Amino acid sequence: MRRIAFILGIIHLLAGSPPGRAASSADTANLRVQLVFPQAQLSPVAKNEAGLYFKLQPGWHVYWQNAGDSGEPPQIQWTLPKGVTAGPLEFPAPQRLPLGPLMDFGYENEVLFPFSVQVAKTAKPGPAVVHAKMKWLVCKDVCIPGKADLDENVQIVAGAPATGVNQADQALVNRFIAQLPVPLPAGDTAVFQPAATGFRLAVDTGERETQAEFFPDDQDVLDNPAPQKVTPTAKGLILDLKKDANLMATPARLNGVLELAGGRNYQVAATPGAVTVVATHRTTAGAIARIAGLAFVGGLLLNLMPCVFPVLFLKGLALVQSGAEARHKLRAHGFVYTIGILVSFWALVGALLGLRAAGATLGWGFQFQSPVFLFLLDGLFFFLGLALAGQFEIGLTLTGAGQSLASRQGYAGSFFTGVLAVVVATPCTAPFMGAAIGYALAQSAGIAFAVFTALALGLAAPYVALTLQPSWTRVLPKPGAWMEVLKQAASLFMFGTVVWLTWVVAQAYGAALVAAVLSSFLLLAIAGWFLGRWPGKGWAKAVAAAFLLVVAAVGFAAPNYLVILLPGNLSPEDGRLLEQTARRSTAWQPWSADAVQRGLASSRPVFVDFTASWCLTCQVNERVALDKPDVMSAFGEHNVVLLKADWTRQDSAITQALAALGRSGVPVYALYTPGSNAPELLPQVLTPGIVMDALAKLPTAGTEGTR
Amino acid sequence: MKTLVRLFGGAALAAMLLPAPGFAQARVGAPAPDFSATDSHGRTETLSHFRGKYVVLEWHNRGCPYTRKHYISGNMQALQREWTAKGVVWFTVISSARGEQGYVTPSEENAYLVKMHADPTAVLMDPEGKVGRLYDAKTTPQMIVIDPSGKMIYDGAIDNRPTPDVEDIKGADNYVSDALTEAMEGKAVATPYTRPYGCSVKYAE
C-alpha cells in the first residue's frame, strides 16, 4: 500500500514551468537528471561534446535504447537557438537487469548519455539558452514516469572557445563516451546462424573470449531473459541466443551490442553464415583421427556409389590395358591417379572455404548448383561416351599415336581420371561421409584439409591396392579384341550418366536450357565425327577444337540468357513446378524453418528430407525407402508432417539449416519430435526398415491438435 | 552393416553440440495454452470452456502508470464494453504477487471495478503468476487475443503509443480492436505481434 501511495504521488517535475526559468538539473525522489556541458562556449570550429546525466537512488534504473521486456528509454526534445543543432542521445553499453522471470536492459547508479552539439557559422554569437524537454521512465520494482524541462545557459562564439573546460564535467562525459559501443575492428567478423530455437552468434576477435553478453538492438528478436551460453573458440567466441517465441522470420542481420571482458563494447551487425558447431578447444587429436578414419571409409565406399562407378569403370579398363606393363610403371600410375584425386579434393575444399570466407553460404556439392558446371559436365560425359562407343579414338587425340592402348594411357590420363572421379563423386554421399564432411567444413582450414585428404586416400585406395598387388592383375585376361567390346559397354554407363545430368538440368533450370544442352551434344557429335573420320590429321583436330570451344562458350553463356530471359513458363520455377505436380506432390510440402516450428507447435512430428536433384543417393533413398507405400502409410499413421528441403539450386536458408545439423551436404534425414528440438538424424543410406523403426520409436501418435 | 551405420550416426549426433531444448509455451499462430484460474467472485474460469468465442486477456496492475493511463482516461473500460457487447470474453488478469505492486484481494478488486466502471467478463486472480508465466506476460497492460478455434491471434501492446500520458490515447492505433475487427471480418490479423509496453509484471521473485 505504501508503494501505491507513492505512485499516486508522482511528481511531474517542473512540467509547465516556462522555458528560461528552468535549471540545468532536476531532482525527484529517486533520481537527479542534469545537462552537462563541459565547455560553456559553443563554437562552430570545436567539437562540442555534452551529455545528459542521471544519478539514481540505489536499486532504481533507467533504460537502454532497447529497454528489454519492459520499460522505455529516456526521450529528449530540444528547443535550440537558431543555427544550433543537437545530435541524438547516444547510449553507453547497458547491463542486464533481471526482474523475476523478465529481463530489462538499462543502467543502475548513474549513467550519462553523450550527445554532440553542432553550431553553424551563421549562428548569432552571444548568450543563448539550450532547452531540453525530458521524459523518462525510472523503475525499481515499480515504475515511475518523469518529466522535466532543463535549461543550460551557453555562450555562442564565432571562433574557438576562449574559456577552459570544466575538467570534472569533461572527465564525466569522457568516462561514458568510453563506454559507447564501437564498430568491430576491421578484420573481426560476426556471423549468426539460425538454429531450431534461437541463434548461434560467432564473433572472431582474434583472441579467445570467455565472457560476453549480447544486447539486441531490435526489441522482438531474442528471448531476453534466456541465459546466453558462451563457448570460447580459439579466435573468439560462440554465443547461443534464444529467439523470441513470436519471431516469424529470420532477420537479415542480427544487430546489437556485444560486451566483452575488459570493458570492450562493440556494435555488431552479424550476417547470416555457417557457425562452427564444435568448439575448437574440443578438437582433440583423437577426435580428428576418428573423423579422418570415418572419411577414409567413406572414400572407400564412394567407389561403389553410382556416380563414381562409370569413372572407375574407365579406370579398371586402363588397368587391364596396362596389365602387361612393368610393375613400377603400374605403381607410378596408381600414384599419379592418387595425386589427381588429392589435388582436386584440395582445390574443391580450397574453393569452398575461400568462397565461404567471402561470405557465400555454400555446402558440399555446391558446384552442382551452378548451371554452367552442369552444362559442361554433361557435355564432357557425352563426349567421353562417344569416344568409348568408338566414334573416335580418345588416345589418338589426347596423347598422340602409340603402339598399344596400354602405352597410350599416359600419366596425364591417370591424373585426369583422378580429377574426374572427384568431380563426379561430390554429389554422391557415401555412408559415413556426411558426418565427416560436416565436421571438417566447420573446423579450421588445416583440419578440413586433413579430413579431405583422408577421404581422397580412401577413394584412391582400391585402385592403388590393385597396382601394388600385380598378382591380382595377372588374373585378368591379356589385352585383345574383347577390350573393344568392354569399352563400348563402358560407353553405356557414360550415356546413363548423361541422362541423369540432363534430367538434373531439366528439373532445376527448365526446358530452354535442356534444349541448349542437347544442341551442344550435336556440336560435340560433329567434333567427334571429324576426329574419327580423319584421325591424326591436324586440320581435323583444329575443327574439332573449334566445335569444343563453341560448346564451352555456349555452356558459359546459355545459363545466363536462357534462365533469365524466359522468366515465365521456362524459368527455374518451371522445374520446381514440374516437381511439385509430380508423384510426391500431395504428401510433401516445401521446407522452411517456420514450417518445422508450425508442425511441432501443433504437436506433430516433422520429417525433413534434405535433397537435391543432382544427389543420386537422395534420389535412390526416396525411391527405395521414403516413397514406398508402407513407409508413406507409416508416416500417415504417426501424423508426420513431411517437408522437403530442395537444395538443387543455391539456397542459403537450407545451407544454414544443414549446418545447424552439423552437415554440409545432402542427403540428410531429420525426424523432429514435439517437445524436443534436437531431431533424430537417420543414416544417409535409407531402407524402409530404418525409417519404420525410427517412426515406431516416436511417442504415441500426436493426432490431437490437428483439427 | 545397418547397426554400424546407426552407431556412427549416433556418434555424429552426440558430437554435435545442439542448443539445449526449451519450448515457449505461448506463441502467436499457435494454440493458446489452456488454464483454469479463480476469478474475483471465487468462480473457476477455464479457457477451453470458451472455445467458439473470441477471448481477450488483459494484464493489469492498478498501480502501474501505463495501466492507469488507460483506466483514468476510460479507454480500457470503453474497450471492455464495446467488445463484450459483441460477444467477446474479456479476462483481466492480475499476476502481481502478494506484497508486490498491483496485488489486491478479491473484495478490493470488486470495489475497484465498481469505482472505475470497469466491465470485464471476469478478473482472474493470479498471484502465483501461473497464467502470466504460461503466456509469458511481460508488462501491464499486455494484451492477448485468442480466436474461437483457440488460436492466439494477437500478443503485445494495447496500442502504438508506449507512453504513460493520457493525451497519447487520442489518435493511437489500438492493436486489440484492429485484431478483433480483422479476425471477425475473416481477414488475417495484419499486426499479430508487437512489443508490449508498460511496467514489468510484478511476479514473485
PDB file of C-alpha atoms in Angstrom, chain A residues 475-559:
ATOM      1  CA  VAL A 475      44.322 -62.934 -63.169  1.00  0.00           C
ATOM      2  CA  LEU A 476      42.888 -60.520 -65.709  1.00  0.00           C
ATOM      3  CA  PRO A 477      42.949 -61.607 -69.330  1.00  0.00           C
ATOM      4  CA  LYS A 478      45.521 -60.306 -71.809  1.00  0.00           C
ATOM      5  CA  PRO A 479      44.536 -57.244 -73.839  1.00  0.00           C
ATOM      6  CA  GLY A 480      42.767 -58.119 -77.029  1.00  0.00           C
ATOM      7  CA  ALA A 481      39.670 -57.617 -79.129  1.00  0.00           C
ATOM      8  CA  TRP A 482      37.418 -58.225 -76.121  1.00  0.00           C
ATOM      9  CA  MET A 483      38.593 -54.869 -74.790  1.00  0.00           C
ATOM     10  CA  GLU A 484      36.864 -53.022 -77.621  1.00  0.00           C
ATOM     11  CA  VAL A 485      33.629 -54.664 -76.536  1.00  0.00           C
ATOM     12  CA  LEU A 486      34.264 -53.717 -72.945  1.00  0.00           C
ATOM     13  CA  LYS A 487      34.965 -50.150 -73.952  1.00  0.00           C
ATOM     14  CA  GLN A 488      31.717 -49.931 -75.859  1.00  0.00           C
ATOM     15  CA  ALA A 489      29.917 -51.368 -72.851  1.00  0.00           C
ATOM     16  CA  ALA A 490      31.522 -48.638 -70.745  1.00  0.00           C
ATOM     17  CA  SER A 491      30.020 -46.025 -73.054  1.00  0.00           C
ATOM     18  CA  LEU A 492      26.583 -47.190 -71.888  1.00  0.00           C
ATOM     19  CA  PHE A 493      27.459 -46.118 -68.345  1.00  0.00           C
ATOM     20  CA  MET A 494      28.559 -42.761 -69.685  1.00  0.00           C
ATOM     21  CA  PHE A 495      25.300 -42.233 -71.558  1.00  0.00           C
ATOM     22  CA  GLY A 496      23.425 -43.260 -68.428  1.00  0.00           C
ATOM     23  CA  THR A 497      25.209 -40.505 -66.544  1.00  0.00           C
ATOM     24  CA  VAL A 498      24.357 -38.094 -69.358  1.00  0.00           C
ATOM     25  CA  VAL A 499      20.673 -38.954 -68.994  1.00  0.00           C
ATOM     26  CA  TRP A 500      20.894 -38.272 -65.274  1.00  0.00           C
ATOM     27  CA  LEU A 501      22.689 -34.915 -65.680  1.00  0.00           C
ATOM     28  CA  THR A 502      20.270 -33.769 -68.366  1.00  0.00           C
ATOM     29  CA  TRP A 503      17.405 -34.644 -66.072  1.00  0.00           C
ATOM     30  CA  VAL A 504      19.008 -32.528 -63.332  1.00  0.00           C
ATOM     31  CA  VAL A 505      19.218 -29.589 -65.748  1.00  0.00           C
ATOM     32  CA  ALA A 506      15.570 -30.056 -66.670  1.00  0.00           C
ATOM     33  CA  GLN A 507      14.497 -30.228 -63.037  1.00  0.00           C
ATOM     34  CA  ALA A 508      16.362 -27.153 -61.934  1.00  0.00           C
ATOM     35  CA  TYR A 509      16.544 -24.863 -64.920  1.00  0.00           C
ATOM     36  CA  GLY A 510      13.733 -25.786 -67.270  1.00  0.00           C
ATOM     37  CA  ALA A 511      13.296 -26.864 -70.866  1.00  0.00           C
ATOM     38  CA  ALA A 512      15.121 -23.946 -72.515  1.00  0.00           C
ATOM     39  CA  LEU A 513      18.446 -24.893 -71.012  1.00  0.00           C
ATOM     40  CA  VAL A 514      17.855 -28.554 -71.804  1.00  0.00           C
ATOM     41  CA  ALA A 515      17.446 -27.558 -75.457  1.00  0.00           C
ATOM     42  CA  ALA A 516      20.801 -25.793 -75.291  1.00  0.00           C
ATOM     43  CA  VAL A 517      22.400 -28.861 -73.715  1.00  0.00           C
ATOM     44  CA  LEU A 518      21.020 -31.145 -76.405  1.00  0.00           C
ATOM     45  CA  SER A 519      22.160 -28.772 -79.145  1.00  0.00           C
ATOM     46  CA  SER A 520      25.635 -28.819 -77.691  1.00  0.00           C
ATOM     47  CA  PHE A 521      25.543 -32.626 -77.898  1.00  0.00           C
ATOM     48  CA  LEU A 522      25.011 -32.242 -81.644  1.00  0.00           C
ATOM     49  CA  LEU A 523      28.067 -29.981 -81.884  1.00  0.00           C
ATOM     50  CA  LEU A 524      30.083 -32.496 -79.860  1.00  0.00           C
ATOM     51  CA  ALA A 525      28.974 -35.282 -82.168  1.00  0.00           C
ATOM     52  CA  ILE A 526      30.159 -33.266 -85.173  1.00  0.00           C
ATOM     53  CA  ALA A 527      33.504 -32.652 -83.464  1.00  0.00           C
ATOM     54  CA  GLY A 528      33.762 -36.378 -82.745  1.00  0.00           C
ATOM     55  CA  TRP A 529      32.970 -37.192 -86.333  1.00  0.00           C
ATOM     56  CA  PHE A 530      35.853 -35.045 -87.601  1.00  0.00           C
ATOM     57  CA  LEU A 531      38.209 -36.705 -85.136  1.00  0.00           C
ATOM     58  CA  GLY A 532      37.033 -40.182 -86.082  1.00  0.00           C
ATOM     59  CA  ARG A 533      36.806 -39.679 -89.858  1.00  0.00           C
ATOM     60  CA  TRP A 534      40.255 -38.103 -90.260  1.00  0.00           C
ATOM     61  CA  PRO A 535      42.273 -39.466 -87.342  1.00  0.00           C
ATOM     62  CA  GLY A 536      45.628 -37.874 -86.705  1.00  0.00           C
ATOM     63  CA  LYS A 537      45.050 -35.007 -89.140  1.00  0.00           C
ATOM     64  CA  GLY A 538      45.958 -31.618 -87.709  1.00  0.00           C
ATOM     65  CA  TRP A 539      43.180 -29.737 -89.500  1.00  0.00           C
ATOM     66  CA  ALA A 540      40.570 -32.185 -88.240  1.00  0.00           C
ATOM     67  CA  LYS A 541      41.794 -31.621 -84.708  1.00  0.00           C
ATOM     68  CA  ALA A 542      41.542 -27.871 -85.254  1.00  0.00           C
ATOM     69  CA  VAL A 543      37.957 -28.160 -86.500  1.00  0.00           C
ATOM     70  CA  ALA A 544      37.055 -30.385 -83.549  1.00  0.00           C
ATOM     71  CA  ALA A 545      38.721 -27.947 -81.135  1.00  0.00           C
ATOM     72  CA  ALA A 546      36.707 -25.091 -82.646  1.00  0.00           C
ATOM     73  CA  PHE A 547      33.492 -27.014 -82.060  1.00  0.00           C
ATOM     74  CA  LEU A 548      34.530 -27.788 -78.487  1.00  0.00           C
ATOM     75  CA  LEU A 549      35.248 -24.100 -77.896  1.00  0.00           C
ATOM     76  CA  VAL A 550      31.801 -23.184 -79.195  1.00  0.00           C
ATOM     77  CA  VAL A 551      30.240 -25.709 -76.812  1.00  0.00           C
ATOM     78  CA  ALA A 552      32.242 -24.287 -73.894  1.00  0.00           C
ATOM     79  CA  ALA A 553      31.209 -20.738 -74.823  1.00  0.00           C
ATOM     80  CA  VAL A 554      27.561 -21.758 -75.060  1.00  0.00           C
ATOM     81  CA  GLY A 555      27.925 -23.530 -71.711  1.00  0.00           C
ATOM     82  CA  PHE A 556      29.124 -20.357 -70.057  1.00  0.00           C
ATOM     83  CA  ALA A 557      26.668 -18.040 -71.769  1.00  0.00           C
ATOM     84  CA  ALA A 558      23.465 -20.060 -72.121  1.00  0.00           C
ATOM     85  CA  PRO A 559      22.530 -20.332 -68.428  1.00  0.00           C
TER      86      PRO A 559
END
